[in-house]
Short mmCIF file of C-alpha atoms and ligand atoms in Angstrom, two decimals:
data_model
loop_
_atom_site.label_atom_id
_atom_site.label_comp_id
_atom_site.label_asym_id
_atom_site.label_seq_id
_atom_site.Cartn_x
_atom_site.Cartn_y
_atom_site.Cartn_z
CA UNK S 1 0.09 0.09 0.07
CA UNK S 2 1.16 3.36 -0.62
CA UNK S 3 1.02 6.21 2.40
CA UNK S 4 2.48 9.58 2.69
CA UNK S 5 5.28 9.81 5.46
CA UNK S 6 2.80 11.91 7.63
CA UNK S 7 0.13 9.10 7.39
CA UNK S 8 2.57 6.88 8.14
CA UNK S 9 3.95 8.59 11.38
CA UNK S 10 0.30 8.96 12.38
CA UNK S 11 -0.52 5.41 12.07
CA UNK S 12 2.55 3.65 13.28
CA UNK S 13 2.10 4.50 16.93
CA UNK S 14 5.57 4.11 17.66
CA UNK S 15 6.65 6.35 20.14
CA UNK S 16 9.93 7.05 21.57
CA UNK S 17 9.78 6.94 25.21
CA UNK S 18 11.24 10.65 25.21
CA UNK S 19 7.51 11.64 25.08
CA UNK S 20 7.24 12.43 28.80
CA UNK S 21 9.83 15.39 27.93
CA UNK S 22 8.70 15.83 24.34
CA UNK S 23 7.03 14.81 21.35
CA UNK S 24 9.01 12.02 20.05
CA UNK S 25 7.95 13.15 16.63
CA UNK S 26 8.22 16.99 16.88
CA UNK S 27 11.83 16.92 15.70
CA UNK S 28 11.15 15.07 12.99
CA UNK S 29 8.63 16.94 11.26
CA UNK S 30 9.42 17.57 7.57
CA UNK S 31 7.88 19.92 5.52
CA UNK S 32 5.52 17.61 3.88
CA UNK S 33 5.60 19.03 0.47
CA UNK S 34 9.18 17.93 -0.10
CA UNK S 35 8.35 14.01 0.70
CA UNK S 36 7.36 11.90 -2.03
CA UNK S 37 5.28 9.12 -1.88
CA UNK S 38 6.68 6.03 -0.88
CA UNK S 39 5.53 2.40 -0.70
CA UNK S 40 5.93 1.64 3.08
CA UNK S 41 5.09 -1.52 4.79
CA UNK S 42 2.21 -1.20 7.38
CA UNK S 43 4.36 -3.25 10.02
CA UNK S 44 1.44 -3.10 12.19
CA UNK S 45 -0.66 -4.69 10.37
CA UNK S 46 1.43 -8.03 10.29
CA UNK S 47 0.49 -11.15 12.15
CA UNK S 48 2.05 -11.04 15.50
CA UNK S 49 4.26 -13.47 17.32
CA UNK S 50 4.65 -15.91 14.38
CA UNK S 51 8.59 -15.97 14.30
CA UNK S 52 10.53 -17.36 17.19
CA UNK S 53 13.06 -14.80 18.50
CA UNK S 54 16.80 -15.70 16.52
CA UNK S 55 19.75 -15.95 19.25
CA UNK S 56 22.62 -14.27 17.82
CA UNK S 57 25.29 -17.14 17.80
CA UNK S 58 28.49 -16.85 19.91
CA UNK S 59 31.39 -16.17 18.01
CA UNK S 60 34.10 -19.09 17.92
CA UNK S 61 37.56 -17.81 18.27
CA UNK S 62 39.49 -18.75 14.92
CA UNK S 63 42.76 -19.76 17.10
CA UNK S 64 45.76 -18.32 18.78
CA UNK S 65 47.92 -15.69 17.77
CA UNK S 66 50.71 -13.54 19.15
CA UNK S 67 49.50 -10.86 21.27
CA UNK S 68 50.43 -7.22 19.45
CA UNK S 69 51.44 -5.79 22.92
CA UNK S 70 53.69 -8.93 23.90
CA UNK S 71 54.58 -11.29 21.02
CA UNK S 72 55.46 -13.92 23.52
CA UNK S 73 52.12 -14.50 24.77
CA UNK S 74 49.36 -15.80 22.43
CA UNK S 75 45.71 -14.65 22.79
CA UNK S 76 42.43 -15.59 21.14
CA UNK S 77 42.19 -14.41 17.52
CA UNK S 78 38.88 -13.45 15.68
CA UNK S 79 37.91 -12.67 12.54
CA UNK S 80 34.62 -11.28 11.56
CA UNK S 81 33.39 -10.58 8.08
CA UNK S 82 31.38 -7.59 7.03
CA UNK S 83 29.18 -8.68 4.50
CA UNK S 84 25.80 -8.02 2.56
CA UNK S 85 23.19 -10.74 3.20
CA UNK S 86 19.61 -11.34 2.91
CA UNK S 87 17.16 -12.42 5.82
CA UNK S 88 13.43 -11.94 6.33
CA UNK S 89 12.25 -9.77 9.13
CA UNK S 90 9.19 -11.40 9.63
CA UNK S 91 7.49 -14.18 8.23
CA UNK S 92 5.49 -12.60 5.60
CA UNK S 93 7.70 -9.74 4.52
CA UNK S 94 9.90 -10.17 1.70
CA UNK S 95 13.68 -11.06 2.66
CA UNK S 96 15.47 -7.84 3.52
CA UNK S 97 18.89 -6.87 1.96
CA UNK S 98 21.11 -5.87 4.70
CA UNK S 99 25.04 -5.14 5.91
CA UNK S 100 26.23 -7.48 8.94
CA UNK S 101 28.82 -8.65 10.75
CA UNK S 102 29.51 -12.09 10.09
CA UNK S 103 26.44 -11.89 7.58
CA UNK S 104 23.93 -11.56 10.11
CA UNK S 105 22.46 -8.86 12.37
CA UNK S 106 22.62 -8.72 15.04
CA UNK S 107 26.31 -9.96 14.82
CA UNK S 108 27.59 -12.73 16.50
CA UNK S 109 28.11 -12.06 19.99
CA UNK S 110 31.76 -12.34 21.47
CA UNK S 111 32.08 -13.42 24.73
CA UNK S 112 35.18 -12.97 26.96
CA UNK S 113 36.56 -12.85 30.19
CA UNK S 114 37.83 -9.94 32.55
CA UNK S 115 41.43 -9.16 31.71
CA UNK S 116 41.70 -11.78 29.20
CA UNK S 117 42.62 -9.82 25.92
CA UNK S 118 41.66 -10.76 22.42
CA UNK S 119 42.29 -9.59 19.21
CA UNK S 120 39.40 -9.20 16.71
CA UNK S 121 40.33 -8.82 12.71
CA UNK S 122 37.28 -6.96 11.09
CA UNK S 123 37.23 -7.48 7.44
CA UNK S 124 35.27 -5.06 5.30
CA UNK S 125 33.56 -7.08 2.41
CA UNK S 126 30.95 -4.98 1.82
CA UNK S 127 30.49 -3.57 -2.03
CA UNK S 128 31.75 -0.49 -3.12
CA UNK S 129 28.31 1.23 -3.40
CA UNK S 130 26.36 2.24 -0.30
CA UNK S 131 22.48 1.13 -0.65
CA UNK S 132 21.27 4.19 1.84
CA UNK S 133 21.31 7.75 0.99
CA UNK S 134 24.87 9.39 1.74
CA UNK S 135 24.97 13.21 2.28
CA UNK S 136 28.11 14.42 0.96
CA UNK S 137 27.78 17.93 2.46
CA UNK S 138 28.38 16.29 5.79
CA UNK S 139 31.73 16.42 7.99
CA UNK S 140 33.97 13.57 6.53
CA UNK S 141 31.47 11.87 3.71
CA UNK S 142 32.34 14.32 0.92
CA UNK S 143 32.71 13.16 -2.60
CA UNK S 144 36.71 13.16 -2.18
CA UNK S 145 36.22 9.83 -0.39
CA UNK S 146 35.24 6.42 -0.94
CA UNK S 147 31.33 5.89 -0.39
CA UNK S 148 31.60 2.67 1.66
CA UNK S 149 34.17 3.16 4.44
CA UNK S 150 33.76 1.25 7.72
CA UNK S 151 35.31 1.31 11.17
CA UNK S 152 34.76 -0.89 14.42
CA UNK S 153 34.21 0.83 17.87
CA UNK S 154 33.56 -1.25 20.72
CA UNK S 155 31.30 0.86 22.89
CA UNK S 156 31.92 0.76 26.26
CA UNK S 157 35.32 -0.88 26.14
CA UNK S 158 38.43 0.11 27.97
CA UNK S 159 40.23 0.05 24.63
CA UNK S 160 43.67 1.34 23.56
CA UNK S 161 43.46 4.23 21.18
CA UNK S 162 44.66 2.95 18.33
CA UNK S 163 41.95 0.17 18.28
CA UNK S 164 39.07 2.40 19.49
CA UNK S 165 37.61 3.10 15.85
CA UNK S 166 38.69 6.61 15.65
CA UNK S 167 35.74 7.73 12.64
CA UNK S 168 38.72 8.70 10.65
CA UNK S 169 40.46 5.59 11.09
CA UNK S 170 37.76 4.09 8.35
CA UNK S 171 38.83 0.96 5.70
CA UNK S 172 37.41 0.49 2.34
CA UNK S 173 35.87 -2.83 1.18
CA UNK S 174 38.60 -5.38 0.63
CA UNK S 175 40.57 -4.09 3.58
CA UNK S 176 40.76 -5.21 7.35
CA UNK S 177 41.70 -3.72 10.69
CA UNK S 178 42.76 -5.51 13.72
CA UNK S 179 41.66 -4.36 17.11
CA UNK S 180 43.19 -5.62 20.35
CA UNK S 181 40.55 -5.52 23.43
CA UNK S 182 42.43 -6.06 26.75
CA UNK S 183 38.87 -6.58 28.37
CA UNK S 184 40.39 -4.87 31.99
CA UNK S 185 37.14 -3.96 33.37
CA UNK S 186 33.90 -5.28 35.20
CA UNK S 187 31.80 -7.90 33.43
CA UNK S 188 28.66 -6.37 31.54
CA UNK S 189 27.33 -6.08 27.68
CA UNK S 190 29.21 -3.76 25.54
CA UNK S 191 28.43 -3.74 21.89
CA UNK S 192 30.44 -3.47 18.69
CA UNK S 193 29.06 -0.71 15.64
CA UNK S 194 30.06 0.86 13.15
CA UNK S 195 31.56 4.51 13.62
CA UNK S 196 32.79 5.78 10.03
CA UNK S 197 33.06 9.35 9.79
CA UNK S 198 29.27 10.84 8.07
CA UNK S 199 27.92 7.62 7.38
CA UNK S 200 27.72 6.02 10.80
CA UNK S 201 23.92 6.19 10.97
CA UNK S 202 23.70 4.50 7.61
CA UNK S 203 25.98 1.64 8.15
CA UNK S 204 24.56 1.05 11.63
CA UNK S 205 20.82 0.94 10.21
CA UNK S 206 22.07 -1.17 7.47
CA UNK S 207 23.13 -3.90 10.22
CA UNK S 208 26.45 -3.36 11.54
CA UNK S 209 25.79 -3.90 15.05
CA UNK S 210 26.64 -6.68 17.78
CA UNK S 211 26.73 -7.71 21.41
CA UNK S 212 30.18 -7.93 23.36
CA UNK S 213 29.63 -9.92 26.85
CA UNK S 214 32.12 -9.41 29.55
CA UNK S 215 32.35 -11.89 32.18
CA UNK S 216 34.02 -11.85 35.80
CA UNK S 217 34.32 -13.86 38.89
CA UNK S 218 31.88 -11.52 40.82
CA UNK S 219 29.49 -12.44 37.97
CA UNK S 220 30.08 -16.14 38.54
CA UNK S 221 29.85 -16.03 42.12
CA UNK S 222 26.20 -14.69 41.72
CA UNK S 223 23.42 -17.09 41.52
CA UNK S 224 22.03 -15.39 38.16
CA UNK S 225 20.11 -17.24 35.43
CA UNK S 226 22.82 -18.54 33.20
CA UNK S 227 22.96 -20.56 30.05
CA UNK S 228 19.73 -21.04 27.83
CA UNK S 229 17.96 -18.75 30.57
CA UNK S 230 20.31 -15.44 29.84
CA UNK S 231 19.09 -13.94 26.66
CA UNK S 232 20.51 -11.14 24.87
CA UNK S 233 17.72 -8.86 23.64
CA UNK S 234 18.94 -6.32 20.67
CA UNK S 235 16.29 -3.86 19.95
CA UNK S 236 16.50 -1.38 17.09
CA UNK S 237 13.56 0.31 15.11
CA UNK S 238 13.26 0.30 10.94
CA UNK S 239 10.76 0.89 8.32
CA UNK S 240 10.48 -1.21 5.39
CA UNK S 241 9.29 -0.69 1.90
CA UNK S 242 6.56 -3.08 0.67
CA UNK S 243 8.99 -5.12 -1.20
CA UNK S 244 10.94 -5.78 1.99
CA UNK S 245 13.66 -3.36 1.19
CA UNK S 246 14.96 -1.10 4.24
CA UNK S 247 13.34 2.44 4.43
CA UNK S 248 15.74 5.30 5.31
CA UNK S 249 13.92 8.59 5.79
CA UNK S 250 15.62 11.39 3.73
CA UNK S 251 14.74 15.53 3.63
CA UNK S 252 13.26 15.20 0.00
CA UNK S 253 16.59 17.54 -0.80
CA UNK S 254 19.37 15.24 -3.10
CA UNK S 255 21.94 17.52 -1.98
CA UNK S 256 21.63 17.23 1.44
CA UNK S 257 19.22 14.01 2.19
CA UNK S 258 20.24 14.16 6.03
CA UNK S 259 17.74 13.96 8.39
CA UNK S 260 17.57 14.95 12.34
CA UNK S 261 16.08 11.80 13.23
CA UNK S 262 15.10 8.53 11.95
CA UNK S 263 12.05 6.29 13.42
CA UNK S 264 11.16 3.13 12.37
CA UNK S 265 7.78 1.97 12.06
CA UNK S 266 8.58 -1.56 13.74
CA UNK S 267 10.83 -2.20 16.76
CA UNK S 268 12.87 -5.49 15.73
CA UNK S 269 14.14 -7.75 18.50
CA UNK S 270 17.28 -9.39 17.59
CA UNK S 271 16.35 -8.55 13.87
CA UNK S 272 12.40 -9.83 14.00
CA UNK S 273 9.51 -7.83 14.04
CA UNK S 274 6.63 -9.23 16.50
CA UNK S 275 8.88 -12.10 17.79
CA UNK S 276 8.35 -14.59 20.16
CA UNK S 277 9.89 -16.36 22.70
CA UNK S 278 9.03 -19.58 24.54
CA UNK S 279 9.95 -19.67 28.14
CA UNK S 280 10.07 -21.70 31.00
CA UNK S 281 7.89 -20.57 34.29
CA UNK S 282 11.16 -19.36 35.82
CA UNK S 283 13.75 -16.62 36.15
CA UNK S 284 15.22 -15.29 33.12
CA UNK S 285 18.19 -12.76 32.61
CA UNK S 286 17.76 -10.21 29.71
CA UNK S 287 20.96 -8.39 28.16
CA UNK S 288 19.12 -5.62 26.67
CA UNK S 289 20.50 -3.36 24.11
CA UNK S 290 19.19 0.01 22.39
CA UNK S 291 20.93 -0.08 19.25
CA UNK S 292 18.43 2.24 17.21
CA UNK S 293 19.71 5.16 15.67
CA UNK S 294 17.72 7.56 17.71
CA UNK S 295 14.80 6.12 19.44
CA UNK S 296 14.21 5.75 23.35
CA UNK S 297 12.18 3.18 24.75
CA UNK S 298 10.58 3.08 27.98
CA UNK S 299 10.08 -0.61 28.36
CA UNK S 300 7.59 -2.37 30.69
CA UNK S 301 6.47 -5.69 30.74
CA UNK S 302 2.64 -6.62 29.99
CA UNK S 303 0.21 -9.54 30.65
CA UNK S 304 -2.21 -8.96 27.86
CA UNK S 305 -1.03 -7.64 24.28
CA UNK S 306 -2.00 -4.20 24.79
CA UNK S 307 -0.16 -1.49 25.91
CA UNK S 308 -2.69 -0.71 28.82
CA UNK S 309 -2.57 -4.46 30.43
CA UNK S 310 -0.95 -4.47 34.03
CA UNK S 311 2.84 -4.07 34.14
CA UNK S 312 4.69 -6.95 35.56
CA UNK S 313 7.66 -6.28 37.97
CA UNK S 314 11.18 -6.77 37.13
CA UNK S 315 14.59 -6.37 38.56
CA UNK S 316 17.30 -4.33 36.96
CA UNK S 317 20.61 -5.57 38.17
CA UNK S 318 22.75 -3.94 36.01
CA UNK S 319 23.71 -0.80 33.41
CA UNK S 320 26.41 0.09 30.81
CA UNK S 321 29.17 -0.85 32.84
CA UNK S 322 28.15 -3.57 34.98
CA UNK S 323 26.19 -4.82 38.02
CA UNK S 324 24.17 -2.57 39.93
CA UNK S 325 24.78 -2.47 43.89
CA UNK S 326 21.56 -4.05 44.53
CA UNK S 327 18.73 -5.27 42.32
CA UNK S 328 16.00 -2.90 41.99
CA UNK S 329 12.36 -3.49 41.59
CA UNK S 330 10.76 -1.61 38.60
CA UNK S 331 7.89 -1.80 36.37
CA UNK S 332 9.35 0.29 33.79
CA UNK S 333 12.48 2.06 32.74
CA UNK S 334 13.98 4.05 29.96
CA UNK S 335 16.93 2.96 27.47
CA UNK S 336 18.33 5.23 25.27
CA UNK S 337 20.48 4.72 22.20
CA UNK S 338 23.70 3.23 23.21
CA UNK S 339 22.43 2.22 26.43
CA UNK S 340 22.13 -1.29 28.03
CA UNK S 341 20.07 -2.85 30.72
CA UNK S 342 20.33 -6.20 32.45
CA UNK S 343 17.26 -7.27 33.80
CA UNK S 344 15.64 -10.27 35.55
CA UNK S 345 12.25 -11.40 35.28
CA UNK S 346 10.80 -14.55 36.87
CA UNK S 347 7.67 -15.86 34.48
CA UNK S 348 6.79 -18.41 37.19
CA UNK S 349 3.77 -16.57 38.15
CA UNK S 350 2.86 -16.95 34.21
CA UNK S 351 2.64 -20.32 33.65
CA UNK S 352 0.79 -21.30 30.41
CA UNK S 353 0.24 -17.53 29.63
CA UNK S 354 1.84 -14.93 27.95
CA UNK S 355 3.74 -11.87 28.77
CA UNK S 356 4.63 -8.95 26.42
CA UNK S 357 7.27 -6.50 26.18
CA UNK S 358 6.29 -3.26 25.31
CA UNK S 359 7.27 0.48 25.03
CA UNK S 360 4.85 3.38 25.73
CA UNK S 361 2.64 3.06 22.94
CA UNK S 362 3.62 -0.30 21.14
CA UNK S 363 3.65 -3.76 22.10
CA UNK S 364 6.56 -5.63 20.32
CA UNK S 365 7.59 -9.14 21.54
CA UNK S 366 5.78 -11.95 23.04
CA UNK S 367 6.83 -14.63 25.63
CA UNK S 368 4.81 -17.70 25.55
CA UNK S 369 5.23 -18.84 29.07
CA UNK S 370 5.40 -22.90 29.50
CA UNK S 371 3.19 -24.63 31.72
CA UNK S 372 5.24 -27.36 33.12
CA UNK S 373 7.03 -26.68 36.53
CA UNK S 374 10.54 -26.39 36.16
CA UNK S 375 14.08 -26.11 38.10
CA UNK S 376 14.72 -22.24 38.65
CA UNK S 377 18.02 -20.58 39.86
CA UNK S 378 18.06 -19.39 43.83
CA UNK S 379 16.60 -15.89 44.53
CA UNK S 380 19.04 -12.81 43.90
CA UNK S 381 20.90 -11.72 46.68
CA UNK S 382 19.82 -8.30 48.52
CA UNK S 383 23.37 -7.07 47.38
CA UNK S 384 25.44 -7.69 43.88
CA UNK S 385 28.56 -5.77 44.76
CA UNK S 386 29.67 -3.17 47.20
CA UNK S 387 28.64 0.35 46.75
CA UNK S 388 30.84 2.65 45.42
CA UNK S 389 29.88 6.42 45.08
CA UNK S 390 32.08 8.59 43.52
CA UNK S 391 32.66 11.87 45.48
CA UNK S 392 32.46 15.59 43.57
CA UNK S 393 35.69 16.69 45.85
CA UNK S 394 37.60 14.11 43.99
CA UNK S 395 37.19 15.93 40.58
CA UNK S 396 40.06 18.53 39.77
CA UNK S 397 38.41 20.40 37.05
CA UNK S 398 34.86 20.88 35.81
CA UNK S 399 33.65 21.57 32.46
CA UNK S 400 30.85 23.27 30.84
CA UNK S 401 29.56 21.88 27.72
CA UNK S 402 26.79 22.78 25.61
CA UNK S 403 24.44 20.71 23.20
CA UNK S 404 22.68 22.83 20.84
CA UNK S 405 21.66 22.95 17.28
CA UNK S 406 21.29 25.40 14.64
CA UNK S 407 18.62 26.18 12.33
CA UNK S 408 18.61 26.85 8.76
CA UNK S 409 16.29 28.92 6.90
CA UNK S 410 13.37 26.51 6.90
CA UNK S 411 13.29 25.95 10.42
CA UNK S 412 14.95 22.63 10.08
CA UNK S 413 18.11 21.78 12.56
CA UNK S 414 21.02 21.69 9.98
CA UNK S 415 23.77 21.36 12.22
CA UNK S 416 23.98 19.92 15.73
CA UNK S 417 27.13 21.02 17.88
CA UNK S 418 28.62 20.08 21.25
CA UNK S 419 30.09 23.03 22.86
CA UNK S 420 29.46 25.01 19.81
CA UNK S 421 32.23 23.51 18.00
CA UNK S 422 32.44 21.59 14.87
CA UNK S 423 34.30 18.23 14.87
CA UNK S 424 37.33 19.64 12.76
CA UNK S 425 38.08 22.30 15.21
CA UNK S 426 41.37 21.46 17.70
CA UNK S 427 40.45 19.37 20.98
CA UNK S 428 39.16 21.30 23.66
CA UNK S 429 38.69 18.24 25.98
CA UNK S 430 42.10 17.26 27.22
CA UNK S 431 41.75 15.71 30.47
CA UNK S 432 44.93 13.89 32.16
CA UNK S 433 44.94 10.32 32.53
CA UNK S 434 43.90 9.27 35.94
CA UNK S 435 42.43 12.47 37.08
CA UNK S 436 38.62 13.20 37.94
CA UNK S 437 36.47 15.43 36.19
CA UNK S 438 32.90 16.58 36.53
CA UNK S 439 31.33 17.09 32.92
CA UNK S 440 28.32 19.31 32.80
CA UNK S 441 26.02 18.97 29.63
CA UNK S 442 24.09 21.81 29.07
CA UNK S 443 21.19 21.14 26.79
CA UNK S 444 19.96 23.93 24.58
CA UNK S 445 17.42 22.26 22.56
CA UNK S 446 14.13 20.76 22.51
CA UNK S 447 15.39 16.85 22.50
CA UNK S 448 16.77 14.56 24.81
CA UNK S 449 20.14 13.45 23.65
CA UNK S 450 22.15 10.49 24.77
CA UNK S 451 25.80 11.45 25.37
CA UNK S 452 28.28 9.05 25.26
CA UNK S 453 32.48 9.29 26.09
CA UNK S 454 34.78 6.49 24.17
CA UNK S 455 37.14 4.91 26.75
CA UNK S 456 35.51 5.61 30.29
CA UNK S 457 32.91 4.65 32.70
CA UNK S 458 31.16 7.39 34.74
CA UNK S 459 28.31 8.09 37.41
CA UNK S 460 25.54 10.82 36.95
CA UNK S 461 25.84 13.07 39.61
CA UNK S 462 22.30 14.87 38.66
CA UNK S 463 19.76 15.98 35.96
CA UNK S 464 17.87 19.22 36.76
CA UNK S 465 16.20 21.90 34.94
CA UNK S 466 17.61 25.67 34.08
CA UNK S 467 16.71 28.95 32.83
CA UNK S 468 17.62 28.82 29.33
CA UNK S 469 17.14 32.46 28.70
CA UNK S 470 19.21 33.40 31.46
CA UNK S 471 22.00 31.28 30.21
CA UNK S 472 21.64 32.58 26.62
CA UNK S 473 22.24 36.05 27.81
CA UNK S 474 24.77 35.74 30.84
CA UNK S 475 25.99 32.20 30.17
CA UNK S 476 25.05 31.57 33.68
CA UNK S 477 23.38 28.77 34.88
CA UNK S 478 20.34 29.34 37.18
CA UNK S 479 18.74 26.55 38.03
CA UNK S 480 14.87 26.25 38.17
CA UNK S 481 13.96 23.46 40.12
CA UNK S 482 15.54 20.97 42.17
CA UNK S 483 17.30 17.78 40.45
CA UNK S 484 14.91 15.41 38.98
CA UNK S 485 14.78 12.11 40.40
CA UNK S 486 17.39 9.58 38.58
CA UNK S 487 16.16 6.16 37.70
CA UNK S 488 17.69 3.56 40.39
CA UNK S 489 19.58 1.92 37.27
CA UNK S 490 21.23 5.45 36.65
CA UNK S 491 23.02 5.25 40.19
CA UNK S 492 25.43 2.53 38.51
CA UNK S 493 28.26 2.54 36.38
CA UNK S 494 27.27 4.16 32.91
CA UNK S 495 29.14 5.35 29.52
CA UNK S 496 26.00 7.06 27.88
CA UNK S 497 23.81 9.49 29.94
CA UNK S 498 20.34 10.99 29.22
CA UNK S 499 20.45 14.90 28.74
CA UNK S 500 16.93 15.79 28.56
CA UNK S 501 15.67 19.22 27.00
CA UNK S 502 16.43 22.14 28.87
CA UNK S 503 18.32 20.35 31.42
CA UNK S 504 21.39 19.76 32.71
CA UNK S 505 23.22 16.53 33.41
CA UNK S 506 26.54 16.51 35.43
CA UNK S 507 28.85 13.32 35.25
CA UNK S 508 31.79 12.49 37.44
CA UNK S 509 34.39 10.56 35.46
CA UNK S 510 37.83 9.24 36.19
CA UNK S 511 39.86 9.05 33.08
CA UNK S 512 41.32 5.48 33.20
CA UNK S 513 43.10 3.18 30.94
CA UNK S 514 44.99 4.60 28.16
CA UNK S 515 46.40 8.07 26.96
CA UNK S 516 45.52 9.35 23.90
CA UNK S 517 42.75 10.22 21.22
CA UNK S 518 39.11 9.50 21.74
CA UNK S 519 36.00 11.04 20.91
CA UNK S 520 32.37 11.63 22.92
CA UNK S 521 29.22 12.80 21.01
CA UNK S 522 25.63 12.16 20.98
CA UNK S 523 24.53 8.59 20.12
CA UNK S 524 21.58 9.95 18.24
CA UNK S 525 23.61 8.42 15.34
CA UNK S 526 21.79 11.30 12.96
CA UNK S 527 23.33 14.13 15.14
CA UNK S 528 26.82 12.54 15.37
CA UNK S 529 26.95 12.33 11.99
CA UNK S 530 26.48 16.14 11.84
CA UNK S 531 28.82 17.58 14.00
CA UNK S 532 27.52 16.37 17.65
CA UNK S 533 30.84 14.27 18.13
CA UNK S 534 34.05 16.02 19.13
CA UNK S 535 37.43 14.46 19.55
CA UNK S 536 38.89 14.42 23.35
CA UNK S 537 42.52 13.63 24.14
CA UNK S 538 43.53 11.71 27.47
CA UNK S 539 46.86 13.41 28.30
CA UNK S 540 49.61 11.34 29.88
CA UNK S 541 49.59 11.59 33.72
CA UNK S 542 53.02 13.36 33.27
CU1 C2O P 601 28.46 3.53 20.66
CU2 C2O P 601 30.90 6.52 19.90
O1 C2O P 601 29.79 4.85 19.94
CU1 CU P 602 21.41 14.35 20.08
#
């Protein structure tokens, strides 16, 4: 069927979780006249829960090779090819052409142990032409560089700079890059994804994303659901044309097709629309990753296939950088682009019934609970790991960093900027190795932005509304109310923080690990590709 974008947006019913603070589609509105009629697939009319949830395979090492940092030591070597492939996103949709690590999306899960380094050779076997609309007016995506470029970043990894996937270190089809991952950090779920300058949003929406699990002894010692009872849930939203091909929005202007946000009509889980997972009436651990380009989700579990159905309580046990101090019982939580949450849900009360996973206005996955009683893992302990709150007094420097956009004549936001400074300007953030700093993100826009720093983990100090007018006139921060309550999961270690509209979020960070050049950026990939990204240097401790 053929519908216009506006009808499509109205119909899709998919609303990002940021709706509490903004209308998810407000920032997405384009001049209607510029939109061609496209034949979009109405994903909401697809049969529900007819596909079983796929589970990404665990990547097998191709053997041992000399470590790049100590040739005398041999460490596991992995080789992952980025390839085009076709796969059905739903039983009744013709196969979709995508790009994937290992020829699948999500890519294979890498599973490693803390302090046991591995090396991964990322091989670009993609075609020379991109199948999504490149905007050559964006930074680093000009006509002077090859169309198809890739570089892999391990998001949340404490990785030496040369292996971190610096956006300008891209490589072209036929080439590869070998990265060294020391894994010197707490057990958690990281993820790897493309980070090529100016086309990250396109490479990622094409399918270049996958999970990376770090295990450690602390995690081993806890009675957490394991093996078949630990399930990765990789979420991203996509739209499709009725022939099954991927639909990516454009501005309607062939010279600058960039759009400030991409929202899909369907939320896929592990690459499927409306999947079903058969579970036993017992506890499960869900490793949830929001790998969407720009959508926030307010996740909850319901007892009926209806957004109004009663919510089911679950436990959050971890955030991006590992386990929380203690499990917290919740009925909903917000997961922004780039964020991960570690959840435990007990299906025992729903023997023989269904439980549903949903975001504000959409139910997108079903759990069919078996009726036979099964063995369960023990109750979780009250404490998962010792509490550790960083003290503001430990910080030797505070930086004020704005998040802003500038409008063009049409009133569309055209450039998104951090600290009012484009990507190519000299480095302005230069913490010393092992120093602690407070970064104060001042959001001047009407959108929530998920801000991510490479290399480090951090803690969120607070998030608080401020007077935008006063700030713009005088540069002074005047708070207009008390801090918003942080959700309990935001009190754990994080690597991405949501900065709400006209709010200030403060984080405290110790710059540990390695000196060198890294980046920090908004994890809405459309923003990141249009200047909302900055290099930063960790200076040697001197
Ligand atoms: Cu997940 Cu710099 O990104
Ligand atoms: Cu942003």
